[in-house]
mmCIF file of C-alpha atoms and ligand atoms in Angstrom:
data_model
loop_
_atom_site.group_PDB
_atom_site.id
_atom_site.type_symbol
_atom_site.label_atom_id
_atom_site.label_comp_id
_atom_site.label_asym_id
_atom_site.label_seq_id
_atom_site.Cartn_x
_atom_site.Cartn_y
_atom_site.Cartn_z
ATOM 1 C CA UNK Y 1 162.403 -9.953 100.114
ATOM 2 C CA UNK Y 2 160.607 -7.303 102.162
ATOM 3 C CA UNK Y 3 162.626 -4.511 103.827
ATOM 4 C CA UNK Y 4 165.949 -4.937 105.585
ATOM 5 C CA UNK Y 5 166.318 -8.674 106.215
ATOM 6 C CA UNK Y 6 165.994 -9.250 109.936
ATOM 7 C CA UNK Y 7 167.230 -12.239 111.835
ATOM 8 C CA UNK Y 8 170.937 -11.499 111.932
ATOM 9 C CA UNK Y 9 172.657 -10.971 115.258
ATOM 10 C CA UNK Y 10 174.568 -7.944 114.050
ATOM 11 C CA UNK Y 11 176.010 -7.201 117.507
ATOM 12 C CA UNK Y 12 177.571 -10.650 117.647
ATOM 13 C CA UNK Y 13 178.955 -10.228 114.128
ATOM 14 C CA UNK Y 14 180.417 -6.835 115.087
ATOM 15 C CA UNK Y 15 182.431 -8.588 117.806
ATOM 16 C CA UNK Y 16 184.168 -10.596 115.094
ATOM 17 C CA UNK Y 17 185.857 -7.427 113.842
ATOM 18 C CA UNK Y 18 188.922 -5.717 115.266
ATOM 19 C CA UNK Y 19 186.925 -3.004 117.046
ATOM 20 C CA UNK Y 20 187.714 -1.594 120.472
ATOM 21 C CA UNK Y 21 185.307 -1.542 123.388
ATOM 22 C CA UNK Y 22 181.887 -3.083 123.912
ATOM 23 C CA UNK Y 23 179.039 -3.072 121.382
ATOM 24 C CA UNK Y 24 176.417 -0.540 122.514
ATOM 25 C CA UNK Y 25 174.001 -1.105 119.632
ATOM 26 C CA UNK Y 26 173.705 -2.564 116.138
ATOM 27 C CA UNK Y 27 170.690 -1.339 114.186
ATOM 28 C CA UNK Y 28 169.545 -1.492 110.518
ATOM 29 C CA UNK Y 29 170.695 1.563 108.615
ATOM 30 C CA UNK Y 30 170.322 3.316 105.262
ATOM 31 C CA UNK Y 31 168.045 2.828 102.281
ATOM 32 C CA UNK Y 32 170.123 0.653 99.949
ATOM 33 C CA UNK Y 33 168.239 -1.912 97.864
ATOM 34 C CA UNK Y 34 170.835 -4.677 97.993
ATOM 35 C CA UNK Y 35 172.962 -5.337 101.074
ATOM 36 C CA UNK Y 36 171.917 -5.517 104.738
ATOM 37 C CA UNK Y 37 173.506 -2.512 106.417
ATOM 38 C CA UNK Y 38 173.805 -1.879 110.160
ATOM 39 C CA UNK Y 39 175.086 1.010 112.155
ATOM 40 C CA UNK Y 40 177.198 -0.273 115.031
ATOM 41 C CA UNK Y 41 177.930 1.863 118.044
ATOM 42 C CA UNK Y 42 180.951 0.899 120.125
ATOM 43 C CA UNK Y 43 182.076 2.149 123.498
ATOM 44 C CA UNK Y 44 185.828 2.303 123.597
ATOM 45 C CA UNK Y 45 187.818 4.405 126.049
ATOM 46 C CA UNK Y 46 187.331 8.014 124.975
ATOM 47 C CA UNK Y 47 183.670 7.946 123.953
ATOM 48 C CA UNK Y 48 181.340 6.140 121.543
ATOM 49 C CA UNK Y 49 182.272 5.514 117.932
ATOM 50 C CA UNK Y 50 180.182 4.360 114.981
ATOM 51 C CA UNK Y 51 180.922 1.783 112.299
ATOM 52 C CA UNK Y 52 179.071 0.384 109.333
ATOM 53 C CA UNK Y 53 178.557 -3.358 109.213
ATOM 54 C CA UNK Y 54 177.267 -4.943 106.023
ATOM 55 C CA UNK Y 55 176.130 -8.360 104.961
ATOM 56 C CA UNK Y 56 176.976 -8.785 101.298
ATOM 57 C CA UNK Y 57 173.956 -9.957 99.322
ATOM 58 C CA UNK Y 58 175.378 -13.131 97.807
ATOM 59 C CA UNK Y 59 172.309 -13.741 95.662
ATOM 60 C CA UNK Y 60 173.241 -10.566 93.798
ATOM 61 C CA UNK Y 61 177.026 -10.850 94.103
ATOM 62 C CA UNK Y 62 177.781 -14.457 93.202
ATOM 63 C CA UNK Y 63 181.528 -14.181 93.783
ATOM 64 C CA UNK Y 64 181.873 -12.266 97.044
ATOM 65 C CA UNK Y 65 185.567 -13.102 97.343
ATOM 66 C CA UNK Y 66 186.310 -11.389 94.038
ATOM 67 C CA UNK Y 67 184.116 -8.495 95.078
ATOM 68 C CA UNK Y 68 186.039 -8.023 98.313
ATOM 69 C CA UNK Y 69 189.363 -8.290 96.469
ATOM 70 C CA UNK Y 70 188.180 -5.388 94.273
ATOM 71 C CA UNK Y 71 186.980 -3.357 97.254
ATOM 72 C CA UNK Y 72 190.257 -3.851 99.139
ATOM 73 C CA UNK Y 73 192.295 -2.726 96.136
ATOM 74 C CA UNK Y 74 190.095 0.280 95.443
ATOM 75 C CA UNK Y 75 190.047 1.450 99.075
ATOM 76 C CA UNK Y 76 193.799 1.016 99.487
ATOM 77 C CA UNK Y 77 194.645 2.816 96.252
ATOM 78 C CA UNK Y 78 192.272 5.705 96.895
ATOM 79 C CA UNK Y 79 193.466 6.220 100.462
ATOM 80 C CA UNK Y 80 197.157 6.039 99.516
ATOM 81 C CA UNK Y 81 196.662 8.568 96.726
ATOM 82 C CA UNK Y 82 194.704 10.975 98.922
ATOM 83 C CA UNK Y 83 197.481 10.766 101.516
ATOM 84 C CA UNK Y 84 200.224 11.224 98.878
ATOM 85 C CA UNK Y 85 198.581 14.309 97.480
ATOM 86 C CA UNK Y 86 198.178 15.731 100.985
ATOM 87 C CA UNK Y 87 194.375 15.852 100.773
ATOM 88 C CA UNK Y 88 193.095 17.198 104.090
ATOM 89 C CA UNK Y 89 190.715 14.889 105.906
ATOM 90 C CA UNK Y 90 191.774 11.845 103.835
ATOM 91 C CA UNK Y 91 190.286 9.545 106.529
ATOM 92 C CA UNK Y 92 186.805 10.843 105.684
ATOM 93 C CA UNK Y 93 187.244 10.898 101.927
ATOM 94 C CA UNK Y 94 187.338 7.219 101.173
ATOM 95 C CA UNK Y 95 185.856 4.063 102.663
ATOM 96 C CA UNK Y 96 188.252 2.230 104.943
ATOM 97 C CA UNK Y 97 187.793 -1.389 105.945
ATOM 98 C CA UNK Y 98 188.194 -2.658 109.485
ATOM 99 C CA UNK Y 99 189.751 -6.133 109.373
ATOM 100 C CA UNK Y 100 188.185 -9.102 111.123
ATOM 101 C CA UNK Y 101 189.814 -10.445 114.272
ATOM 102 C CA UNK Y 102 191.308 -13.135 112.036
ATOM 103 C CA UNK Y 103 192.967 -10.400 109.981
ATOM 104 C CA UNK Y 104 190.730 -10.777 106.929
ATOM 105 C CA UNK Y 105 188.797 -8.111 104.998
ATOM 106 C CA UNK Y 106 185.558 -9.920 105.861
ATOM 107 C CA UNK Y 107 184.032 -12.344 108.325
ATOM 108 C CA UNK Y 108 182.060 -15.434 107.273
ATOM 109 C CA UNK Y 109 179.289 -16.363 109.745
ATOM 110 C CA UNK Y 110 177.984 -19.840 110.559
ATOM 111 C CA UNK Y 111 175.351 -19.565 107.815
ATOM 112 C CA UNK Y 112 177.971 -18.678 105.200
ATOM 113 C CA UNK Y 113 177.104 -14.969 104.999
ATOM 114 C CA UNK Y 114 179.969 -12.593 104.245
ATOM 115 C CA UNK Y 115 180.237 -9.514 106.418
ATOM 116 C CA UNK Y 116 182.488 -6.489 106.227
ATOM 117 C CA UNK Y 117 182.964 -3.448 108.406
ATOM 118 C CA UNK Y 118 183.829 0.148 107.490
ATOM 119 C CA UNK Y 119 184.698 3.248 109.445
ATOM 120 C CA UNK Y 120 181.598 5.419 109.712
ATOM 121 C CA UNK Y 121 181.831 8.684 107.770
ATOM 122 C CA UNK Y 122 180.537 11.193 110.323
ATOM 123 C CA UNK Y 123 178.900 14.539 109.546
ATOM 124 C CA UNK Y 124 177.834 13.572 106.035
ATOM 125 C CA UNK Y 125 174.635 12.186 104.495
ATOM 126 C CA UNK Y 126 173.540 10.227 101.443
ATOM 127 C CA UNK Y 127 170.389 11.872 100.082
ATOM 128 C CA UNK Y 128 167.600 9.913 98.407
ATOM 129 C CA UNK Y 129 166.267 12.994 96.611
ATOM 130 C CA UNK Y 130 168.190 15.994 95.295
ATOM 131 C CA UNK Y 131 167.288 19.289 96.977
ATOM 132 C CA UNK Y 132 169.489 21.873 95.262
ATOM 133 C CA UNK Y 133 171.781 22.403 92.259
ATOM 134 C CA UNK Y 134 174.649 22.625 94.782
ATOM 135 C CA UNK Y 135 174.001 19.027 95.781
ATOM 136 C CA UNK Y 136 173.881 17.901 92.142
ATOM 137 C CA UNK Y 137 177.131 19.738 91.458
ATOM 138 C CA UNK Y 138 178.826 18.180 94.496
ATOM 139 C CA UNK Y 139 177.686 14.654 93.668
ATOM 140 C CA UNK Y 140 178.864 14.824 90.057
ATOM 141 C CA UNK Y 141 182.180 16.382 91.029
ATOM 142 C CA UNK Y 142 182.737 13.601 93.568
ATOM 143 C CA UNK Y 143 182.071 10.803 91.109
ATOM 144 C CA UNK Y 144 184.299 12.468 88.494
ATOM 145 C CA UNK Y 145 187.059 12.752 91.100
ATOM 146 C CA UNK Y 146 186.519 9.121 92.021
ATOM 147 C CA UNK Y 147 187.023 8.080 88.379
ATOM 148 C CA UNK Y 148 190.140 10.236 88.180
ATOM 149 C CA UNK Y 149 191.466 8.674 91.381
ATOM 150 C CA UNK Y 150 191.103 5.178 89.932
ATOM 151 C CA UNK Y 151 192.430 5.976 86.455
ATOM 152 C CA UNK Y 152 195.894 4.734 87.489
ATOM 153 C CA UNK Y 153 194.821 1.770 89.601
ATOM 154 C CA UNK Y 154 197.781 -0.607 89.295
ATOM 155 C CA UNK Y 155 197.472 -4.334 88.637
ATOM 156 C CA UNK Y 156 195.076 -6.555 86.752
ATOM 157 C CA UNK Y 157 191.707 -5.535 85.372
ATOM 158 C CA UNK Y 158 189.167 -5.482 88.234
ATOM 159 C CA UNK Y 159 186.800 -8.444 88.509
ATOM 160 C CA UNK Y 160 183.372 -7.979 86.977
ATOM 161 C CA UNK Y 161 181.355 -8.420 90.159
ATOM 162 C CA UNK Y 162 178.137 -8.636 88.140
ATOM 163 C CA UNK Y 163 178.820 -9.580 84.520
ATOM 164 C CA UNK Y 164 177.132 -7.346 81.931
ATOM 165 C CA UNK Y 165 175.844 -5.095 84.707
ATOM 166 C CA UNK Y 166 175.243 -2.153 82.354
ATOM 167 C CA UNK Y 167 174.876 -4.170 79.149
ATOM 168 C CA UNK Y 168 171.538 -2.567 78.289
ATOM 169 C CA UNK Y 169 170.746 -4.996 75.412
ATOM 170 C CA UNK Y 170 171.183 -7.940 77.839
ATOM 171 C CA UNK Y 171 168.904 -6.186 80.309
ATOM 172 C CA UNK Y 172 166.389 -5.725 77.520
ATOM 173 C CA UNK Y 173 166.625 -9.405 76.512
ATOM 174 C CA UNK Y 174 166.057 -10.451 80.128
ATOM 175 C CA UNK Y 175 163.000 -8.199 80.240
ATOM 176 C CA UNK Y 176 161.651 -9.849 77.082
ATOM 177 C CA UNK Y 177 162.180 -13.309 78.609
ATOM 178 C CA UNK Y 178 160.384 -12.300 81.797
ATOM 179 C CA UNK Y 179 157.556 -10.893 79.713
ATOM 180 C CA UNK Y 180 157.256 -14.052 77.597
ATOM 181 C CA UNK Y 181 157.101 -16.215 80.750
ATOM 182 C CA UNK Y 182 154.951 -13.839 82.783
ATOM 183 C CA UNK Y 183 155.418 -16.309 85.638
ATOM 184 C CA UNK Y 184 153.267 -14.339 88.083
ATOM 185 C CA UNK Y 185 150.544 -13.187 85.686
ATOM 186 C CA UNK Y 186 151.542 -9.568 86.238
ATOM 187 C CA UNK Y 187 152.076 -8.402 82.645
ATOM 188 C CA UNK Y 188 148.401 -7.456 82.338
ATOM 189 C CA UNK Y 189 148.928 -4.915 85.114
ATOM 190 C CA UNK Y 190 151.786 -3.192 83.285
ATOM 191 C CA UNK Y 191 150.536 -2.890 79.714
ATOM 192 C CA UNK Y 192 151.528 0.781 79.115
ATOM 193 C CA UNK Y 193 154.935 0.289 80.780
ATOM 194 C CA UNK Y 194 155.659 -2.768 78.658
ATOM 195 C CA UNK Y 195 154.700 -0.872 75.489
ATOM 196 C CA UNK Y 196 156.904 2.022 76.567
ATOM 197 C CA UNK Y 197 159.906 -0.258 76.958
ATOM 198 C CA UNK Y 198 159.333 -2.174 73.720
ATOM 199 C CA UNK Y 199 159.087 1.082 71.739
ATOM 200 C CA UNK Y 200 162.673 1.934 72.745
ATOM 201 C CA UNK Y 201 164.314 -1.366 71.740
ATOM 202 C CA UNK Y 202 166.283 0.293 68.935
ATOM 203 C CA UNK Y 203 168.241 2.533 71.311
ATOM 204 C CA UNK Y 204 169.482 0.111 73.936
ATOM 205 C CA UNK Y 205 172.758 -0.738 72.175
ATOM 206 C CA UNK Y 206 174.209 2.741 71.756
ATOM 207 C CA UNK Y 207 176.764 2.710 74.613
ATOM 208 C CA UNK Y 208 177.843 -0.940 74.429
ATOM 209 C CA UNK Y 209 178.196 -0.644 70.634
ATOM 210 C CA UNK Y 210 180.445 2.410 71.046
ATOM 211 C CA UNK Y 211 182.551 0.542 73.632
ATOM 212 C CA UNK Y 212 182.844 -2.476 71.357
ATOM 213 C CA UNK Y 213 183.770 -0.291 68.372
ATOM 214 C CA UNK Y 214 186.358 1.490 70.494
ATOM 215 C CA UNK Y 215 184.879 4.940 69.851
ATOM 216 C CA UNK Y 216 184.594 5.391 73.631
ATOM 217 C CA UNK Y 217 187.106 3.890 76.090
ATOM 218 C CA UNK Y 218 186.659 1.366 78.856
ATOM 219 C CA UNK Y 219 187.610 2.876 82.226
ATOM 220 C CA UNK Y 220 187.367 1.953 85.880
ATOM 221 C CA UNK Y 221 183.950 3.272 86.851
ATOM 222 C CA UNK Y 222 181.649 3.106 89.869
ATOM 223 C CA UNK Y 223 178.547 1.872 88.057
ATOM 224 C CA UNK Y 224 176.080 2.636 90.865
ATOM 225 C CA UNK Y 225 176.285 6.403 91.127
ATOM 226 C CA UNK Y 226 172.870 7.106 92.515
ATOM 227 C CA UNK Y 227 172.796 10.223 94.628
ATOM 228 C CA UNK Y 228 172.688 8.358 97.947
ATOM 229 C CA UNK Y 229 175.926 6.565 97.116
ATOM 230 C CA UNK Y 230 177.920 9.732 97.763
ATOM 231 C CA UNK Y 231 177.908 11.285 101.214
ATOM 232 C CA UNK Y 232 177.630 15.095 101.231
ATOM 233 C CA UNK Y 233 178.916 17.189 104.112
ATOM 234 C CA UNK Y 234 176.042 18.175 106.408
ATOM 235 C CA UNK Y 235 177.390 21.700 106.847
ATOM 236 C CA UNK Y 236 178.988 22.660 103.518
ATOM 237 C CA UNK Y 237 177.066 20.246 101.199
ATOM 238 C CA UNK Y 238 180.378 19.404 99.536
ATOM 239 C CA UNK Y 239 181.002 15.838 98.431
ATOM 240 C CA UNK Y 240 182.891 13.964 101.135
ATOM 241 C CA UNK Y 241 182.984 10.282 100.245
ATOM 242 C CA UNK Y 242 181.866 7.965 97.458
ATOM 243 C CA UNK Y 243 180.471 4.750 98.984
ATOM 244 C CA UNK Y 244 178.931 1.454 97.824
ATOM 245 C CA UNK Y 245 181.985 0.144 95.982
ATOM 246 C CA UNK Y 246 180.563 -3.290 95.106
ATOM 247 C CA UNK Y 247 180.171 -2.511 91.432
ATOM 248 C CA UNK Y 248 183.428 -0.643 90.874
ATOM 249 C CA UNK Y 249 184.756 -2.412 87.788
ATOM 250 C CA UNK Y 250 185.537 -1.820 84.120
ATOM 251 C CA UNK Y 251 182.805 0.247 82.486
ATOM 252 C CA UNK Y 252 182.013 3.533 80.796
ATOM 253 C CA UNK Y 253 181.867 6.940 82.430
ATOM 254 C CA UNK Y 254 178.536 7.265 80.631
ATOM 255 C CA UNK Y 255 177.031 4.688 82.981
ATOM 256 C CA UNK Y 256 178.102 6.811 85.929
ATOM 257 C CA UNK Y 257 176.959 10.131 84.530
ATOM 258 C CA UNK Y 258 173.720 8.552 83.301
ATOM 259 C CA UNK Y 259 172.772 7.321 86.752
ATOM 260 C CA UNK Y 260 173.496 10.767 88.163
ATOM 261 C CA UNK Y 261 170.957 12.204 85.737
ATOM 262 C CA UNK Y 262 168.476 9.522 86.801
ATOM 263 C CA UNK Y 263 168.840 10.225 90.512
ATOM 264 C CA UNK Y 264 169.830 13.894 90.749
ATOM 265 C CA UNK Y 265 167.647 15.869 88.364
ATOM 266 C CA UNK Y 266 164.100 15.007 89.472
ATOM 267 C CA UNK Y 267 162.467 16.534 92.554
ATOM 268 C CA UNK Y 268 160.642 13.245 93.153
ATOM 269 C CA UNK Y 269 161.803 10.047 94.841
ATOM 270 C CA UNK Y 270 162.741 6.989 92.786
ATOM 271 C CA UNK Y 271 159.468 5.351 93.813
ATOM 272 C CA UNK Y 272 157.176 8.408 93.650
ATOM 273 C CA UNK Y 273 153.661 7.325 92.688
ATOM 274 C CA UNK Y 274 152.421 10.815 91.753
ATOM 275 C CA UNK Y 275 153.979 10.927 88.302
ATOM 276 C CA UNK Y 276 153.100 14.601 87.867
ATOM 277 C CA UNK Y 277 155.990 15.309 90.258
ATOM 278 C CA UNK Y 278 158.567 13.466 88.165
ATOM 279 C CA UNK Y 279 160.640 15.521 85.762
ATOM 280 C CA UNK Y 280 164.151 16.265 84.566
ATOM 281 C CA UNK Y 281 164.991 19.773 85.767
ATOM 282 C CA UNK Y 282 167.414 21.537 83.456
ATOM 283 C CA UNK Y 283 169.124 23.598 86.225
ATOM 284 C CA UNK Y 284 169.962 20.344 87.995
ATOM 285 C CA UNK Y 285 171.337 18.870 84.765
ATOM 286 C CA UNK Y 286 173.425 22.010 84.257
ATOM 287 C CA UNK Y 287 174.821 21.663 87.781
ATOM 288 C CA UNK Y 288 175.618 17.988 87.143
ATOM 289 C CA UNK Y 289 177.496 18.867 83.954
ATOM 290 C CA UNK Y 290 179.459 21.644 85.645
ATOM 291 C CA UNK Y 291 180.298 19.501 88.668
ATOM 292 C CA UNK Y 292 181.307 16.566 86.520
ATOM 293 C CA UNK Y 293 183.461 18.621 84.164
ATOM 294 C CA UNK Y 294 185.157 20.266 87.165
ATOM 295 C CA UNK Y 295 186.783 16.931 87.981
ATOM 296 C CA UNK Y 296 186.556 14.888 84.754
ATOM 297 C CA UNK Y 297 187.267 17.327 81.923
ATOM 298 C CA UNK Y 298 190.958 16.354 82.056
ATOM 299 C CA UNK Y 299 190.303 12.848 80.794
ATOM 300 C CA UNK Y 300 186.923 12.958 79.054
ATOM 301 C CA UNK Y 301 186.964 12.488 75.240
ATOM 302 C CA UNK Y 302 184.731 14.645 72.976
ATOM 303 C CA UNK Y 303 182.607 11.604 72.127
ATOM 304 C CA UNK Y 304 182.025 10.787 75.793
ATOM 305 C CA UNK Y 305 181.102 14.391 76.458
ATOM 306 C CA UNK Y 306 178.675 14.487 73.534
ATOM 307 C CA UNK Y 307 176.899 11.371 74.802
ATOM 308 C CA UNK Y 308 176.310 12.630 78.367
ATOM 309 C CA UNK Y 309 172.656 13.700 77.792
ATOM 310 C CA UNK Y 310 171.777 10.488 75.963
ATOM 311 C CA UNK Y 311 173.439 8.487 78.767
ATOM 312 C CA UNK Y 312 170.970 10.051 81.197
ATOM 313 C CA UNK Y 313 168.109 8.776 79.118
ATOM 314 C CA UNK Y 314 169.570 5.314 78.501
ATOM 315 C CA UNK Y 315 170.567 4.534 82.087
ATOM 316 C CA UNK Y 316 167.184 5.729 83.358
ATOM 317 C CA UNK Y 317 165.532 3.441 80.798
ATOM 318 C CA UNK Y 318 167.863 0.589 81.795
ATOM 319 C CA UNK Y 319 167.105 0.824 85.524
ATOM 320 C CA UNK Y 320 163.407 1.154 84.693
ATOM 321 C CA UNK Y 321 163.680 -2.058 82.655
ATOM 322 C CA UNK Y 322 165.354 -3.772 85.602
ATOM 323 C CA UNK Y 323 162.568 -2.721 87.991
ATOM 324 C CA UNK Y 324 159.932 -3.844 85.506
ATOM 325 C CA UNK Y 325 161.725 -7.164 84.974
ATOM 326 C CA UNK Y 326 161.942 -7.741 88.729
ATOM 327 C CA UNK Y 327 158.231 -6.986 88.996
ATOM 328 C CA UNK Y 328 157.449 -9.541 86.269
ATOM 329 C CA UNK Y 329 159.789 -12.102 87.863
ATOM 330 C CA UNK Y 330 158.150 -11.786 91.282
ATOM 331 C CA UNK Y 331 160.451 -9.333 93.125
ATOM 332 C CA UNK Y 332 163.507 -11.499 93.639
ATOM 333 C CA UNK Y 333 166.232 -8.856 93.276
ATOM 334 C CA UNK Y 334 165.489 -5.403 94.717
ATOM 335 C CA UNK Y 335 164.260 -5.053 98.286
ATOM 336 C CA UNK Y 336 160.629 -3.950 98.310
ATOM 337 C CA UNK Y 337 158.436 -2.358 100.955
ATOM 338 C CA UNK Y 338 155.047 -2.783 99.250
ATOM 339 C CA UNK Y 339 153.657 -5.264 96.718
ATOM 340 C CA UNK Y 340 153.758 -2.909 93.722
ATOM 341 C CA UNK Y 341 157.041 -1.245 94.683
ATOM 342 C CA UNK Y 342 159.007 -2.410 91.654
ATOM 343 C CA UNK Y 343 156.206 -1.494 89.260
ATOM 344 C CA UNK Y 344 155.958 1.947 90.872
ATOM 345 C CA UNK Y 345 159.713 2.387 90.467
ATOM 346 C CA UNK Y 346 159.550 1.340 86.802
ATOM 347 C CA UNK Y 347 156.757 3.850 86.143
ATOM 348 C CA UNK Y 348 158.753 6.634 87.764
ATOM 349 C CA UNK Y 349 161.849 5.832 85.699
ATOM 350 C CA UNK Y 350 159.841 5.744 82.472
ATOM 351 C CA UNK Y 351 158.159 9.055 83.230
ATOM 352 C CA UNK Y 352 161.622 10.507 83.755
ATOM 353 C CA UNK Y 353 162.798 9.022 80.444
ATOM 354 C CA UNK Y 354 159.919 10.835 78.747
ATOM 355 C CA UNK Y 355 160.871 14.082 80.415
ATOM 356 C CA UNK Y 356 164.481 13.651 79.307
ATOM 357 C CA UNK Y 357 163.349 12.893 75.752
ATOM 358 C CA UNK Y 358 161.366 16.139 75.696
ATOM 359 C CA UNK Y 359 164.421 18.107 76.786
ATOM 360 C CA UNK Y 360 167.248 16.314 74.964
ATOM 361 C CA UNK Y 361 167.867 19.172 72.488
ATOM 362 C CA UNK Y 362 168.202 21.655 75.360
ATOM 363 C CA UNK Y 363 170.496 19.279 77.230
ATOM 364 C CA UNK Y 364 172.645 18.806 74.141
ATOM 365 C CA UNK Y 365 172.849 22.547 73.548
ATOM 366 C CA UNK Y 366 174.016 22.956 77.126
ATOM 367 C CA UNK Y 367 176.745 20.347 76.617
ATOM 368 C CA UNK Y 368 177.899 22.019 73.396
ATOM 369 C CA UNK Y 369 178.392 25.279 75.313
ATOM 370 C CA UNK Y 370 180.034 23.640 78.372
HETATM 371 P P1 LIG W 401 173.544 -0.890 99.302
HETATM 372 O O1 LIG W 401 174.446 -1.616 98.351
HETATM 373 O O2 LIG W 401 172.531 -1.763 99.902
HETATM 374 O O3 LIG W 401 172.983 0.330 98.654
HETATM 375 P P2 LIG W 401 175.400 0.894 100.689
HETATM 376 O O4 LIG W 401 176.826 0.463 100.700
HETATM 377 O O5 LIG W 401 175.033 1.961 99.732
HETATM 378 O O6 LIG W 401 174.482 -0.408 100.507
HETATM 379 O O7 LIG W 401 175.019 1.336 102.157
HETATM 380 C C1 LIG W 401 173.690 1.637 102.537
HETATM 381 C C2 LIG W 401 173.620 2.982 103.218
HETATM 382 O O8 LIG W 401 174.446 2.986 104.410
HETATM 383 C C3 LIG W 401 174.166 4.133 102.389
HETATM 384 O O9 LIG W 401 173.178 4.650 101.544
HETATM 385 C C4 LIG W 401 174.619 5.122 103.445
HETATM 386 O O10 LIG W 401 173.533 5.900 103.918
HETATM 387 C C5 LIG W 401 175.070 4.233 104.596
HETATM 388 N N1 LIG W 401 176.549 4.036 104.615
HETATM 389 C C6 LIG W 401 177.245 3.068 103.966
HETATM 390 N N2 LIG W 401 178.550 3.147 104.260
HETATM 391 C C7 LIG W 401 178.704 4.178 105.123
HETATM 392 C C8 LIG W 401 179.836 4.742 105.837
HETATM 393 N N3 LIG W 401 181.056 4.233 105.719
HETATM 394 N N4 LIG W 401 179.600 5.802 106.652
HETATM 395 C C9 LIG W 401 178.353 6.289 106.816
HETATM 396 N N5 LIG W 401 177.255 5.789 106.187
HETATM 397 C C10 LIG W 401 177.417 4.744 105.357
HETATM 398 C C1 LIG W 402 170.743 -0.766 93.585
HETATM 399 O O1 LIG W 402 172.696 -0.904 96.062
HETATM 400 P P1 LIG W 402 171.944 0.329 95.704
HETATM 401 O O2 LIG W 402 170.643 0.460 96.398
HETATM 402 O O3 LIG W 402 172.850 1.516 95.863
HETATM 403 C C2 LIG W 402 171.359 -1.435 92.379
HETATM 404 C C3 LIG W 402 171.629 -0.385 91.299
HETATM 405 C C4 LIG W 402 170.326 0.293 90.917
HETATM 406 C C5 LIG W 402 169.722 0.897 92.174
HETATM 407 C C6 LIG W 402 168.374 1.494 91.885
HETATM 408 C C7 LIG W 402 174.132 -3.953 92.766
HETATM 409 O O4 LIG W 402 171.648 0.173 94.137
HETATM 410 O O5 LIG W 402 172.163 -1.014 90.142
HETATM 411 O O6 LIG W 402 170.550 1.291 89.962
HETATM 412 O O7 LIG W 402 169.555 -0.102 93.201
HETATM 413 N N1 LIG W 402 172.609 -2.098 92.744
HETATM 414 C C8 LIG W 402 172.863 -3.342 92.313
HETATM 415 O O8 LIG W 402 168.019 2.306 92.948
HETATM 416 O O9 LIG W 402 172.113 -3.955 91.561
HETATM 417 MG MG1 LIG W 403 173.856 2.092 98.019
#
């Protein structure tokens, strides 16, 4: 699975949605690892308008209908609440689906692919690498606000679009299976990384054990809170819109905060190969904590708060394990752009875990004061 899967006639698919005007262009967009995303430019009366068209990766999301049912509920609830509370600019502050011409939330093409279309959030950007504490603050505040927005989602429990998505012990077990099989003879090329992961086996259960014991609550969480899944205003750098709602489902806020630490404290990209550049920067962590507490302190329990630093370490380890597993399994899950991409990503995550481990006492002291 190299790069953004080509071969789809995205312009033709765009015409299946209830959009006005002619399709000017439909081009691959963004740097997500999972879905195929296109930017569609339309020419209605009154000037061009952009939309986002996405093919849902059904190898990853095995029940796309349940996924879309979740997304529809989440979008509708968030938008209604933003309107009710008189939030200015509500149209830009949550994803909004464009229905298909048949009046559905998605379109199924001749090959059985599911497509959906969103309004384009203009004047805002998803960043792959954090540049300032202001950005870290804004991202964390946005995800905390998103959790608060969904705390009163009416109706049944959301579908689990990927079962055990953040069940770190299951991720660890899958890694061990991949290692035992070593189907592509790659384990020999990742000896230090494998040792690194195995040495941390005793810690992988901390969050799921707390959830099971009821010492931390289950909540509706985003579960994929990497920095580029929140669009920040290009002028003010404030958080505008949380995107990528495919994994919104029951979870722990620690998953969400943990992935913010993974993606918003290091000055290096997720796949940086110069490991000397990878590190957890305490001022960024401080900004994350302040931003998150600005929107989440109203509902956070003391136990959740106390576990925020550890969550950063565990989720970084977990995603590193997933990259390493995908490398061992022959790159079947994450999109890659070079042969060692998943191994490079695993190395970067593990270097960041080390950096977090070195600074855990300082991070905990910061939380105790916050
Ligand atoms: P993936 O699951 O593959 O990560 P995303 O839903 O995150 O897919 O979308 C990929 C990228 O497309 C995002 O990182 C973002 O840059 C861009 N994007 C997605 N939705 C919108 C939107 N409604 N408006 C503007 N940009 C968007
Ligand atoms: C994927 O879809 P995207 O690129 O935002 C993945 C996350 C990983 C992330 C690592 C559904 O996120 O779980 O943390 O890559 N999403 C899914 O960058 O597996
Ligand atoms: Mg994404």
